mmCIF file of C-alpha atoms in Angstrom:
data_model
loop_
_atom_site.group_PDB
_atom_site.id
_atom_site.type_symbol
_atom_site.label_atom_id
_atom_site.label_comp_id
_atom_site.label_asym_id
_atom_site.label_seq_id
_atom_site.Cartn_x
_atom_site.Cartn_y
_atom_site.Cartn_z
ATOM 1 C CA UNK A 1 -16.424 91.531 150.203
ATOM 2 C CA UNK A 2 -14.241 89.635 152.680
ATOM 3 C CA UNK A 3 -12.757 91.859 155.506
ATOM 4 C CA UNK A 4 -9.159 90.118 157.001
ATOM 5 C CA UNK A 5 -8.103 91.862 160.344
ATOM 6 C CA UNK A 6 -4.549 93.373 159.675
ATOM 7 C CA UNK A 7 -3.151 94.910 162.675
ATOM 8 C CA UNK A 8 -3.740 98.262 164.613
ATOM 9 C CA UNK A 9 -2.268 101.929 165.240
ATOM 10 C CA UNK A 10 -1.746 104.198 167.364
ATOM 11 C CA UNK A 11 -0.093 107.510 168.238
ATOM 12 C CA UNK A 12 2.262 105.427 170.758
ATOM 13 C CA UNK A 13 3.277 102.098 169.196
ATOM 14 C CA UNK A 14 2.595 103.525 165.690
ATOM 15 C CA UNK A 15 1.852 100.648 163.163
ATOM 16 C CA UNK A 16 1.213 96.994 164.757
ATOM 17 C CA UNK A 17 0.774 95.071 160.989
ATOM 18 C CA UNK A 18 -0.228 91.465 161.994
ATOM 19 C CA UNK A 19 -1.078 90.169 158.945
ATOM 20 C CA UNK A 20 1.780 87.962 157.408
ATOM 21 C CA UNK A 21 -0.462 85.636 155.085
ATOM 22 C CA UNK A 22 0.044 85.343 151.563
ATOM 23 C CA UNK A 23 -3.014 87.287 150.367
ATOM 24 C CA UNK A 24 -3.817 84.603 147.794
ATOM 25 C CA UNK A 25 -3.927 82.204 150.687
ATOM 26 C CA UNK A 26 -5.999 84.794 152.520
ATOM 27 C CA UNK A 27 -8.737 85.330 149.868
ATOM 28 C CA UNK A 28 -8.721 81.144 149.258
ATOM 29 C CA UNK A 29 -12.097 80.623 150.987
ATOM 30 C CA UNK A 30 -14.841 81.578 147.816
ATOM 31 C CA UNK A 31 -17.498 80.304 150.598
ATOM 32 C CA UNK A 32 -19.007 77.784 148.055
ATOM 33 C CA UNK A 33 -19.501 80.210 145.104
ATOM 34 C CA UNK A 34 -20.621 78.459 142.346
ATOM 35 C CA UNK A 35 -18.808 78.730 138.776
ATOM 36 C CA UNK A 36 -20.971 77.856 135.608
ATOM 37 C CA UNK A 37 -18.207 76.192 133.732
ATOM 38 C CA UNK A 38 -18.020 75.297 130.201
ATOM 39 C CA UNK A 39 -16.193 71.159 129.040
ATOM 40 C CA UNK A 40 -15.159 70.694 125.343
ATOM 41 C CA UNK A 41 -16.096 66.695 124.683
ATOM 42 C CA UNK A 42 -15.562 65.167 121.275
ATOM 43 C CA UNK A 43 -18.221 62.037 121.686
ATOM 44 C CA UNK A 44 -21.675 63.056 122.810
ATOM 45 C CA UNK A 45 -21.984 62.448 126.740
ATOM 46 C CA UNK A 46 -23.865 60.446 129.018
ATOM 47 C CA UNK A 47 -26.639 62.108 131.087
ATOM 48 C CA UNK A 48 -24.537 62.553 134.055
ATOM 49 C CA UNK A 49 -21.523 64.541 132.557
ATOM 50 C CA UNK A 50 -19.956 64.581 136.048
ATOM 51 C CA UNK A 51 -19.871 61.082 136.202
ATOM 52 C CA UNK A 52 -18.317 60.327 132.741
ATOM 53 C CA UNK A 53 -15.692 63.436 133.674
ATOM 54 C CA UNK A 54 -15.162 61.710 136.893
ATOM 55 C CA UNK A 55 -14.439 57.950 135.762
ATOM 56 C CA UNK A 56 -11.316 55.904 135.306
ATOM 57 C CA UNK A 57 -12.881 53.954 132.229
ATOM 58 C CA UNK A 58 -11.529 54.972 128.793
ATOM 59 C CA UNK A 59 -9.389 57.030 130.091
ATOM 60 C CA UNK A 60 -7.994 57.990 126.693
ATOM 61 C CA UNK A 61 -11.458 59.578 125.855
ATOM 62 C CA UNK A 62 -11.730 63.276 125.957
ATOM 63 C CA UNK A 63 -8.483 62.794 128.142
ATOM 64 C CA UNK A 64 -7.635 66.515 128.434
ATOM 65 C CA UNK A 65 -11.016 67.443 129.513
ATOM 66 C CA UNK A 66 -10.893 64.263 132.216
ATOM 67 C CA UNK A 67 -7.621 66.049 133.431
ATOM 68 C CA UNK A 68 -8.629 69.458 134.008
ATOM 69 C CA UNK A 69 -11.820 68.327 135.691
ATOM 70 C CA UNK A 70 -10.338 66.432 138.088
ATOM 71 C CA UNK A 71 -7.525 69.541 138.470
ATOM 72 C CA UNK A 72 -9.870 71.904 138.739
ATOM 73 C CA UNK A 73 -12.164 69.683 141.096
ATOM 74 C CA UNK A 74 -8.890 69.890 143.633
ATOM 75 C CA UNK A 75 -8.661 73.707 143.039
ATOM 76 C CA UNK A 76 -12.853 73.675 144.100
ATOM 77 C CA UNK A 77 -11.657 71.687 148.047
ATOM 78 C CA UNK A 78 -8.852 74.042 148.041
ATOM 79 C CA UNK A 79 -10.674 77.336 147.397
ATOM 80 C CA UNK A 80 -14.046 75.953 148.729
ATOM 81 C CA UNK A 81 -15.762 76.636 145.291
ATOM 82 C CA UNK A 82 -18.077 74.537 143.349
ATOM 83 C CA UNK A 83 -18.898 74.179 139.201
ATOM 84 C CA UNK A 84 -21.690 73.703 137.352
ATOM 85 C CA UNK A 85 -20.924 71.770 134.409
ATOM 86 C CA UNK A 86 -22.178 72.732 130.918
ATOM 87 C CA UNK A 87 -21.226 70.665 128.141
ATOM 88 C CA UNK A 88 -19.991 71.807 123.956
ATOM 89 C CA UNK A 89 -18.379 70.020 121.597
ATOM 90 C CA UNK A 90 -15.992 72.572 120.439
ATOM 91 C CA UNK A 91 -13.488 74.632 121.878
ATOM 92 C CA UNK A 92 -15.060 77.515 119.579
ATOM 93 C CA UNK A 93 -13.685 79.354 116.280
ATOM 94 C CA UNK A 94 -14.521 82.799 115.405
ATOM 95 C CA UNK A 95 -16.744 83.604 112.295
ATOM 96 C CA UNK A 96 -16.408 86.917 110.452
ATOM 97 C CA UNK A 97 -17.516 89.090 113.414
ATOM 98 C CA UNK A 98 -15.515 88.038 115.485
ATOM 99 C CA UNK A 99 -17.805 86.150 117.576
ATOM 100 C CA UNK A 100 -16.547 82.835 118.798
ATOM 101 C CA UNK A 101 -18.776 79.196 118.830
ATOM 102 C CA UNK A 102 -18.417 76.141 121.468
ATOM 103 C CA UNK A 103 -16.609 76.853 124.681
ATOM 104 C CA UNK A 104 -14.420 80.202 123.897
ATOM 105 C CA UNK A 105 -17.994 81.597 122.750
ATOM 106 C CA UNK A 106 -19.726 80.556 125.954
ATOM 107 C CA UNK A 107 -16.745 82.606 127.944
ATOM 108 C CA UNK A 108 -17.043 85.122 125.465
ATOM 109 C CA UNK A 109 -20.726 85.782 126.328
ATOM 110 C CA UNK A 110 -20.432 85.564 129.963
ATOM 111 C CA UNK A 111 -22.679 82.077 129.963
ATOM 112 C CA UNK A 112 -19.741 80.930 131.818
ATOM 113 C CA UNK A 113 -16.829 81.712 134.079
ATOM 114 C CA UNK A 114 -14.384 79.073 133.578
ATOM 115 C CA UNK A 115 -13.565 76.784 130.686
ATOM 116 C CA UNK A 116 -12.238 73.396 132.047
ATOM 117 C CA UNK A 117 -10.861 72.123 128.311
ATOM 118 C CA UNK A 118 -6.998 73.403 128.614
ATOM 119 C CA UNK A 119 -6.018 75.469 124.951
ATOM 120 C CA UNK A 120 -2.920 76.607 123.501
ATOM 121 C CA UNK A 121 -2.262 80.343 123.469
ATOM 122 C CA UNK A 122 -3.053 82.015 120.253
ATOM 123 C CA UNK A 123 -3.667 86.050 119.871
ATOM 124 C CA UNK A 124 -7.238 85.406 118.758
ATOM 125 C CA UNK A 125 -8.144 83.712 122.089
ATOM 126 C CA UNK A 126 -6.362 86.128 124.581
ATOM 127 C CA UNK A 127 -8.541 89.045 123.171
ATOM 128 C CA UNK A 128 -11.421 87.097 124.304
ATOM 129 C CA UNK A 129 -10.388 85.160 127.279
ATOM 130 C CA UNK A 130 -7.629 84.451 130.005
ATOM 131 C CA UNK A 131 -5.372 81.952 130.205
ATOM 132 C CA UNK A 132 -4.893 80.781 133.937
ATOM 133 C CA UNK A 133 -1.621 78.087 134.329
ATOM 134 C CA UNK A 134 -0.227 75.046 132.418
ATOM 135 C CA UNK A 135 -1.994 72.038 133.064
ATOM 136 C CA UNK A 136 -1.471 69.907 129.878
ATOM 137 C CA UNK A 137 1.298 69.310 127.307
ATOM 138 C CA UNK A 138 -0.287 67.936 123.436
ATOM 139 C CA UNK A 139 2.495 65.571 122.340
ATOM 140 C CA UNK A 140 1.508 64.737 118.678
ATOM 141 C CA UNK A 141 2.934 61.716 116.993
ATOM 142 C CA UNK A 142 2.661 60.525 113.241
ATOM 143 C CA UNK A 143 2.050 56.687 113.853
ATOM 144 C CA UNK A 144 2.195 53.854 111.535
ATOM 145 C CA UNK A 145 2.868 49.992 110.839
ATOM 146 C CA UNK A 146 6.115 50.096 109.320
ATOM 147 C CA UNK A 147 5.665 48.078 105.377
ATOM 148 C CA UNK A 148 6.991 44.522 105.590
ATOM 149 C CA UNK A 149 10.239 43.694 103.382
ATOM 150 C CA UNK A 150 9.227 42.499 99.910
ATOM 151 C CA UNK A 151 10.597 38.747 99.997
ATOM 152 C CA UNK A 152 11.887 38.492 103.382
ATOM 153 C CA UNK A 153 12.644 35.242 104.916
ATOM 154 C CA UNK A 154 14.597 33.131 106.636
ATOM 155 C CA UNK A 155 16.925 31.034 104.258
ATOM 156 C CA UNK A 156 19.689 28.678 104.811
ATOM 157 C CA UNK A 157 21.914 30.702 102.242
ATOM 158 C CA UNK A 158 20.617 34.312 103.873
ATOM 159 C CA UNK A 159 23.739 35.326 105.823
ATOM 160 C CA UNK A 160 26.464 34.935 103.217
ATOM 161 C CA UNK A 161 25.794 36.801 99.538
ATOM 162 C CA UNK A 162 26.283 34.509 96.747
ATOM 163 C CA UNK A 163 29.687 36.132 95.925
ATOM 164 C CA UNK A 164 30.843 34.536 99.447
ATOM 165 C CA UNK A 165 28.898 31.068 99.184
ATOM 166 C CA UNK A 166 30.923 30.844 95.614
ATOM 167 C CA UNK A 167 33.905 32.085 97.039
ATOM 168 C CA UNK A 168 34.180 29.601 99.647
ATOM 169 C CA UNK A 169 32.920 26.508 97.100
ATOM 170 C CA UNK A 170 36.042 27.377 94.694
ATOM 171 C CA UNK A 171 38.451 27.457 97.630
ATOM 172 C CA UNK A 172 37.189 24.023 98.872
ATOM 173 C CA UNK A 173 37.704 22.943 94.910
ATOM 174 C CA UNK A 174 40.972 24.588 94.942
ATOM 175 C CA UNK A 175 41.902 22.517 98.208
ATOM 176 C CA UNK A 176 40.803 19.798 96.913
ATOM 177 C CA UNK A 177 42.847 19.596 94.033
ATOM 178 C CA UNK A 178 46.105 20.436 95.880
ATOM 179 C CA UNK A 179 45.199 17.270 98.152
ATOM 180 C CA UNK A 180 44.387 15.237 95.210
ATOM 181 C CA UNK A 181 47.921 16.327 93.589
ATOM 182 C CA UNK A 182 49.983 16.623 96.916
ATOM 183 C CA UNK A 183 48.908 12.845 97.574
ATOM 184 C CA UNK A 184 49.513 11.502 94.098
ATOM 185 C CA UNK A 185 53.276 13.035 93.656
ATOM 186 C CA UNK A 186 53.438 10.773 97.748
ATOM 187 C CA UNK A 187 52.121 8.176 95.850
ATOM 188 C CA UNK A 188 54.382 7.984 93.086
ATOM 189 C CA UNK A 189 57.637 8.713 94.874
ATOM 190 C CA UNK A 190 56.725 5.480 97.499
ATOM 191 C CA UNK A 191 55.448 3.385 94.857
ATOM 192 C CA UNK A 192 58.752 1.618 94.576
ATOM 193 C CA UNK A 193 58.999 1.762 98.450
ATOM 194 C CA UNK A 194 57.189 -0.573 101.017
ATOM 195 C CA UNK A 195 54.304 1.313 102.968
ATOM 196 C CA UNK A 196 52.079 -0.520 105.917
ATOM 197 C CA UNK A 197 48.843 -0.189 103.911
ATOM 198 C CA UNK A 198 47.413 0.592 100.792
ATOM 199 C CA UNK A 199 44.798 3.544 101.840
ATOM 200 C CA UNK A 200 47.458 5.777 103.221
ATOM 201 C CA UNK A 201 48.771 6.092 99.982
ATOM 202 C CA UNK A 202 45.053 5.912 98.285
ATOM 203 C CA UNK A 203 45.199 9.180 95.985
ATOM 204 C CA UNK A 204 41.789 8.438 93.865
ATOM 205 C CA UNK A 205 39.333 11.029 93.709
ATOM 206 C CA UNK A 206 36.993 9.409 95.636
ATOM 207 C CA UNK A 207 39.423 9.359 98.856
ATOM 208 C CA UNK A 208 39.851 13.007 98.041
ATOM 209 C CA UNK A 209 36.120 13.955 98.078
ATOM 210 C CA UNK A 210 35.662 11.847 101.540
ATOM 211 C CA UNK A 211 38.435 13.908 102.928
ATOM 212 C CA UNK A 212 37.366 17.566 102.123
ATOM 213 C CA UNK A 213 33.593 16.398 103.411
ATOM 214 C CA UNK A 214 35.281 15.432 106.234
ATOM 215 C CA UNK A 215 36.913 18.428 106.888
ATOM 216 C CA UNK A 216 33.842 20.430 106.416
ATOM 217 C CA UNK A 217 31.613 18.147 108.557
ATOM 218 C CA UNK A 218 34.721 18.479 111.339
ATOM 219 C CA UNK A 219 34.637 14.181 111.141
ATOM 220 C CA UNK A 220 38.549 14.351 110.303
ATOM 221 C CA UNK A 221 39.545 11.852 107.637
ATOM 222 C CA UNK A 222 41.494 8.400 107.170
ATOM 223 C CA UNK A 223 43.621 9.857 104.550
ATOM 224 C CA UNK A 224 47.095 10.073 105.932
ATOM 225 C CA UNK A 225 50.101 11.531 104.683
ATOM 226 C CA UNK A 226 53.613 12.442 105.840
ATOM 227 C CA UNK A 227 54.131 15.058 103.632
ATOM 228 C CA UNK A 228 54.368 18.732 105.297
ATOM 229 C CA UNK A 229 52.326 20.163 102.495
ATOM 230 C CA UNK A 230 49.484 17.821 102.690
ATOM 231 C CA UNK A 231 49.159 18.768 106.261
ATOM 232 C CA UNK A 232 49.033 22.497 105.947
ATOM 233 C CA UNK A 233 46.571 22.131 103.272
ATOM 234 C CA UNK A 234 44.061 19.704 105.389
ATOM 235 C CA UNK A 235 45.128 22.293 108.401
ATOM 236 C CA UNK A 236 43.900 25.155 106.461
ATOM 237 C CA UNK A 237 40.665 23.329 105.166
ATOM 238 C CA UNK A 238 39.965 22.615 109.266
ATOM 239 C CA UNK A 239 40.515 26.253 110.196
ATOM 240 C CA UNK A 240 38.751 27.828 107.392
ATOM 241 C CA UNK A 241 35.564 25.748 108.444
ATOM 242 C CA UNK A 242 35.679 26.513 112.069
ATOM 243 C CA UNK A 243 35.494 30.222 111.132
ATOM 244 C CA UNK A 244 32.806 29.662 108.773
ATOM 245 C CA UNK A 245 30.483 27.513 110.972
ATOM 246 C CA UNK A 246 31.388 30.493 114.023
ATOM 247 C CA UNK A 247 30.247 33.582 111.809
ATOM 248 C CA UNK A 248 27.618 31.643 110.288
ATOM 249 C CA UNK A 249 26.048 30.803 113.355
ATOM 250 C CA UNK A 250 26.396 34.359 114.721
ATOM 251 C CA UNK A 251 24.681 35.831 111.530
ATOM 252 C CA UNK A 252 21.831 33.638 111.685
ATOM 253 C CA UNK A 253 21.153 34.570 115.436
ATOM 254 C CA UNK A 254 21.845 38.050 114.877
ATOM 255 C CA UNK A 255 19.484 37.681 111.822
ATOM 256 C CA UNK A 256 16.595 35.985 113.672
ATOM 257 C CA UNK A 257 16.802 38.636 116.706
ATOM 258 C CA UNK A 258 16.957 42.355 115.428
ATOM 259 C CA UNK A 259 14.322 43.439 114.040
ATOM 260 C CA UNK A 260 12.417 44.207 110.587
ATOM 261 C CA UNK A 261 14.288 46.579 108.173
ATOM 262 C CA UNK A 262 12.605 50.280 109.540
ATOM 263 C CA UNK A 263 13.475 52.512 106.052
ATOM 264 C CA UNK A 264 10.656 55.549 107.206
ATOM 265 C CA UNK A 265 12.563 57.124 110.515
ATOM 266 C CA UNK A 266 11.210 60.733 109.558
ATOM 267 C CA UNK A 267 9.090 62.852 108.346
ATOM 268 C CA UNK A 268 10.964 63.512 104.692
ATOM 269 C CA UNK A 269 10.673 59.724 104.892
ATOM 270 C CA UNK A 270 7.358 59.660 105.467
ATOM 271 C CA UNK A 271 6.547 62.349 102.177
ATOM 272 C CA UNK A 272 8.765 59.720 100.048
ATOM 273 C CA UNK A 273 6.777 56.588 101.210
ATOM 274 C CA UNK A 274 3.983 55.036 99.806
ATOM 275 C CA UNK A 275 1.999 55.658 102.755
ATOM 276 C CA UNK A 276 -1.202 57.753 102.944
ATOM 277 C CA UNK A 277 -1.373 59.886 105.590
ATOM 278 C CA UNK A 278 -4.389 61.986 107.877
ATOM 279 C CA UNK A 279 -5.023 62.635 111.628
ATOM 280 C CA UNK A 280 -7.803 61.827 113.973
ATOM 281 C CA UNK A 281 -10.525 65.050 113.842
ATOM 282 C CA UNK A 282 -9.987 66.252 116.674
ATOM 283 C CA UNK A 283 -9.799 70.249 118.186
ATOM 284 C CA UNK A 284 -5.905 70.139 118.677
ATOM 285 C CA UNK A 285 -5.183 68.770 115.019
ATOM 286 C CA UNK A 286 -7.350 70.819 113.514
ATOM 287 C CA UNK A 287 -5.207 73.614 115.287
ATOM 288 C CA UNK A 288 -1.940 72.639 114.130
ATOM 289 C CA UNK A 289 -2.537 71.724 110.733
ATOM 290 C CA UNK A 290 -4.007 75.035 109.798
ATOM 291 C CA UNK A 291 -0.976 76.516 111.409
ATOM 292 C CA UNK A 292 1.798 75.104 110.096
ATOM 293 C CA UNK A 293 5.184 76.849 110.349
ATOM 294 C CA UNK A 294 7.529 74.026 109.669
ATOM 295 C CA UNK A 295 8.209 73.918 106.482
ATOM 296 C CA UNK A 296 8.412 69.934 105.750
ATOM 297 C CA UNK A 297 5.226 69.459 107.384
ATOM 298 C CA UNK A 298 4.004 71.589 105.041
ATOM 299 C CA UNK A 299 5.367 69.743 102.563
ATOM 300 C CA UNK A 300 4.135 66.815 103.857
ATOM 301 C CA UNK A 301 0.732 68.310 104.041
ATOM 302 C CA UNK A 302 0.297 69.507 100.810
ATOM 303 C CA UNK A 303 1.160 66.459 99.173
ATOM 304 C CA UNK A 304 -0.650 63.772 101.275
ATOM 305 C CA UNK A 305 -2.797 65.462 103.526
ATOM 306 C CA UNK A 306 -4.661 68.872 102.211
ATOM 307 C CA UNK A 307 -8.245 67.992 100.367
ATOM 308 C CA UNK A 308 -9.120 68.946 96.781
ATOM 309 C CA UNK A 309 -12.031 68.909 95.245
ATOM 310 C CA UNK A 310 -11.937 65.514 94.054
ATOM 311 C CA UNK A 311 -10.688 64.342 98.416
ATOM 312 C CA UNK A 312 -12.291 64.575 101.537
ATOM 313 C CA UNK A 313 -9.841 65.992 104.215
ATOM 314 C CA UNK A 314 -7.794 63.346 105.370
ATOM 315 C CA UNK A 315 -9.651 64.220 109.180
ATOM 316 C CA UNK A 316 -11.228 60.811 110.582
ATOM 317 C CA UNK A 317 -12.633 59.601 113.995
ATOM 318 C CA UNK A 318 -10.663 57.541 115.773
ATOM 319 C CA UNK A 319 -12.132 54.244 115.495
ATOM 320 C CA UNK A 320 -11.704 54.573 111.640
ATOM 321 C CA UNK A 321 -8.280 55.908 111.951
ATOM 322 C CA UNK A 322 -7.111 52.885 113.625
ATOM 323 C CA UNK A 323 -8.833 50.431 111.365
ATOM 324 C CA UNK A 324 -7.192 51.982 108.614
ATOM 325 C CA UNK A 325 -3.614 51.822 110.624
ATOM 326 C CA UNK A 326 -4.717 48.481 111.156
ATOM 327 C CA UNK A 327 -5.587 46.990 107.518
ATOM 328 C CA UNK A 328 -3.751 49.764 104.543
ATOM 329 C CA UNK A 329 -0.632 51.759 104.051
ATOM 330 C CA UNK A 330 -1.576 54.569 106.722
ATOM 331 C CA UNK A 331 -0.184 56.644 109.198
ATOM 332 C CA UNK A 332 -2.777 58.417 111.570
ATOM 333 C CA UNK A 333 -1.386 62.102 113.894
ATOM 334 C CA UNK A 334 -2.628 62.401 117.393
ATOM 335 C CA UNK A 335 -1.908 61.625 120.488
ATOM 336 C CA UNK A 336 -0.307 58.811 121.428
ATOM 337 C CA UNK A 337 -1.827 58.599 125.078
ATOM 338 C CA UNK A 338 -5.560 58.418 122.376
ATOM 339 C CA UNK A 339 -4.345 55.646 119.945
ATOM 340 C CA UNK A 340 -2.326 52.889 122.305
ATOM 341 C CA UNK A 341 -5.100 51.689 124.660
ATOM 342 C CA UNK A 342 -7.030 51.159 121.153
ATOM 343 C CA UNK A 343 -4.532 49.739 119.585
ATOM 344 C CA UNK A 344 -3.536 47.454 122.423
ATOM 345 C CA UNK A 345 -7.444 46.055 122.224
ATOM 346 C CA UNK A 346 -7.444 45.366 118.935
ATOM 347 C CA UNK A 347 -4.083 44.752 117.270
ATOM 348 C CA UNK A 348 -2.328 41.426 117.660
ATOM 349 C CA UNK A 349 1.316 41.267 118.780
ATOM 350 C CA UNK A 350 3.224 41.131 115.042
ATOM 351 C CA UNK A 351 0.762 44.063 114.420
ATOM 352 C CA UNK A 352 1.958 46.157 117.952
ATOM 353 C CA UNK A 353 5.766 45.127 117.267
ATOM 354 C CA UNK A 354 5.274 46.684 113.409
ATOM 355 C CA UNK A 355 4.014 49.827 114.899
ATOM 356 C CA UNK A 356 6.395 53.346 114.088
ATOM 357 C CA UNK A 357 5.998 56.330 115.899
ATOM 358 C CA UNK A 358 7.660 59.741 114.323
ATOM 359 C CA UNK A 359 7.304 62.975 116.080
ATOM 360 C CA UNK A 360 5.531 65.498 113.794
ATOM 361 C CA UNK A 361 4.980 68.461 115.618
ATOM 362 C CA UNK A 362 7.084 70.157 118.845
ATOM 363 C CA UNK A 363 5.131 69.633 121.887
ATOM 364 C CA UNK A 364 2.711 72.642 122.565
ATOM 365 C CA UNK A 365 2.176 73.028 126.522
ATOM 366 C CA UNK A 366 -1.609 74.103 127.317
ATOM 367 C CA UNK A 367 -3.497 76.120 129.567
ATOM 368 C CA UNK A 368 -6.686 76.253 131.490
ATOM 369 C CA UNK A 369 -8.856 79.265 130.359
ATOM 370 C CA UNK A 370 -10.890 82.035 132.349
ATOM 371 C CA UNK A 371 -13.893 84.738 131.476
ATOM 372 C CA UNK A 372 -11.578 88.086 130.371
ATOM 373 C CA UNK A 373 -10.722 90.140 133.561
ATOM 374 C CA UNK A 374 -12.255 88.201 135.518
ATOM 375 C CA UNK A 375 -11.579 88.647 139.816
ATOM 376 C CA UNK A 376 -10.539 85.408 139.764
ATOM 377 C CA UNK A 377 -7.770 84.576 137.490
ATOM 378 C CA UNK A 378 -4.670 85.277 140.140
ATOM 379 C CA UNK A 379 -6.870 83.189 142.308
ATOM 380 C CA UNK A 380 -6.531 79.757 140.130
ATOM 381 C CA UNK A 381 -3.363 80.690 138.365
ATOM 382 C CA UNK A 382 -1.879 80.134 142.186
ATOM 383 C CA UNK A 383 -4.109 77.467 142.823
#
């Protein structure tokens, strides 16, 4: 019991009410009581729990439980409380009686007081324990290496479709032969004139092949004529290859920059693709895929995810789920926060920048749990 002095009364003055502290504030100092307090880990701990809880290295292990430790640590200077750490690996599921295993089980037994491993809300769980405040939102994502392009690569011919390459090799044919005949109608009309030389009025084939490679090389050409038509002709030749050589540069630099073809942008996609798809086993999976409301996800689950007789569920640790992302066809659910420092150890650079990340569930905020009814609950949900 802590007694706080109030204020006084008397006859006289009546009611003197000093006490204008907020009484959460008030009843802040637990005097150093000590909470046995229950941690969900998924990889079996070190001998000093406190000290793996407590340390910046792998950060993305057990990174929920790291969290609310070091939360609830701050809530322990604030309050002046202390925990005693006891260690599960499961955040507990009922059996037929009711009774829950792992950490909701330990709370549900009155081994412990507080449960440091945040949970989503569920009805089975608030008829056994209390949820304090929000101190962690699960953000799932489907991730993958999106599949190359069959037969990509970077040709010479790539930016124009063959229609266009044969398009442009008639109209240089077509040009051609105007040149050819424009020059050899010159040629006859002066031939019983006098002209200073002999190649201006040169209207072989040869003479016309030079020219049009000179036009499309942009080297000009020592044909000459004075004819209007012959000029417009050459004119249009010039133009048409300064347009080309323009947009053909631009598509090749455009081509070369953007990025891979990315055909798998959701999760219909994703049902349609060749890829085989499972999640890391871990307590907050497990969760959501046996609670599926949305219906593609279902879909998606039922087709590529749910185990038969003949498959083991499509449920693997971590390190296996990213060799798999790493070498097959796969896309692995969980957090991202768990897969990128991995990934960023062990993937090289075409790997990372082939990486897809699809969101596959609605973020689901978490909370911090509590022993049912206990004194305390106001207390941290405050804090």
């Amino acid at each position: 019991m802590i007694s706080t002095f109030a204020g006084q009364w008397d006859r006289v003055s009546g009611l003197t009410y000093t006490l204008t502290q907020f009484k959460y504030l008030r009843r802040g100092d637990l005097q150093g009581l000590v909470f046995n307090t229950a941690v969900a880990v998924t990889l079996t701990p070190e001998d000093d729990i406190v000290h793996r809880l407590s340390s910046s290295v792998d950060r993305h292990v057990d990174s929920i439980a790291k969290y609310n430790y070091a939360l609830h640590r701050q809530l322990g200077e604030t309050f002046n409380f202390t925990m005693q750490i006891h260690v599960t690996f499961s955040h507990g599921y009922p059996d037929s009686s009711g009774q829950f295993d792992g950490m909701l089980g330990m709370l549900q037994r009155r081994e412990a007081q507080l449960g440091i491993t945040s949970l989503t809300m569920s009805p089975r769980r608030l008829a056994v324990v209390d949820f304090t405040g929000p101190t962690w939102k699960f953000r799932g994502s489907l991730l993958f290496r999106h599949p190359r392009t069959t037969g990509t690569s970077y040709s010479l011919l790539k930016p124009f479709t063959s229609t266009v390459w044969l398009c442009i090799l008639l109209s240089w044919v077509l040009m051609a032969a105007t040149i050819h005949l424009v020059k050899w109608l010159e040629y006859r009309q002066q031939s019983d004139g006098h002209h200073s030389s002999k190649s201006a009025y040169d209207h072989s084939w040869g003479a016309t092949v030079l020219t049009i490679f000179g036009a499309i090389s942009e080297q000009g050409s020592e044909m000459e004529s004075k004819w209007i038509t012959w000029r417009i002709v050459y004119l249009v030749t010039l133009v048409q290859v300064v347009l080309l050589n323009a947009y053909y540069g631009a598509c090749m630099v455009s081509d070369l920059l953007q990025p891979p073809p990315r055909t798998i942008r959701n999760v219909r996609d994703v049902i349609n693709s060749k890829l085989h798809v499972g999640y890391v086993d871990s307590r907050h999976n497990r969760e959501y895929f046996q609670e599926i409301s949305d219906p593609t996800v279902k879909e998606l689950y039922s087709k590529k995810m749910k185990p038969t007789r003949s498959l083991v569920p499509y449920a693997f640790p971590v390190d296996a789920a990213i060799q798999k992302l790493q070498k097959e066809p796969f896309a692995i659910h969980d957090e991202a926060i768990a897969l990128y420092p991995i990934i960023e150890r062990i993937f090289s650079n075409e790997e990372k920048c082939s990486l897809t990340e699809i969101e596959l569930f609605t973020p689901k905020m978490t909370y911090a749990v509590i022993q049912k009814k206990s004194p305390y609950r106001r207390l941290l949900e405050y804090g």
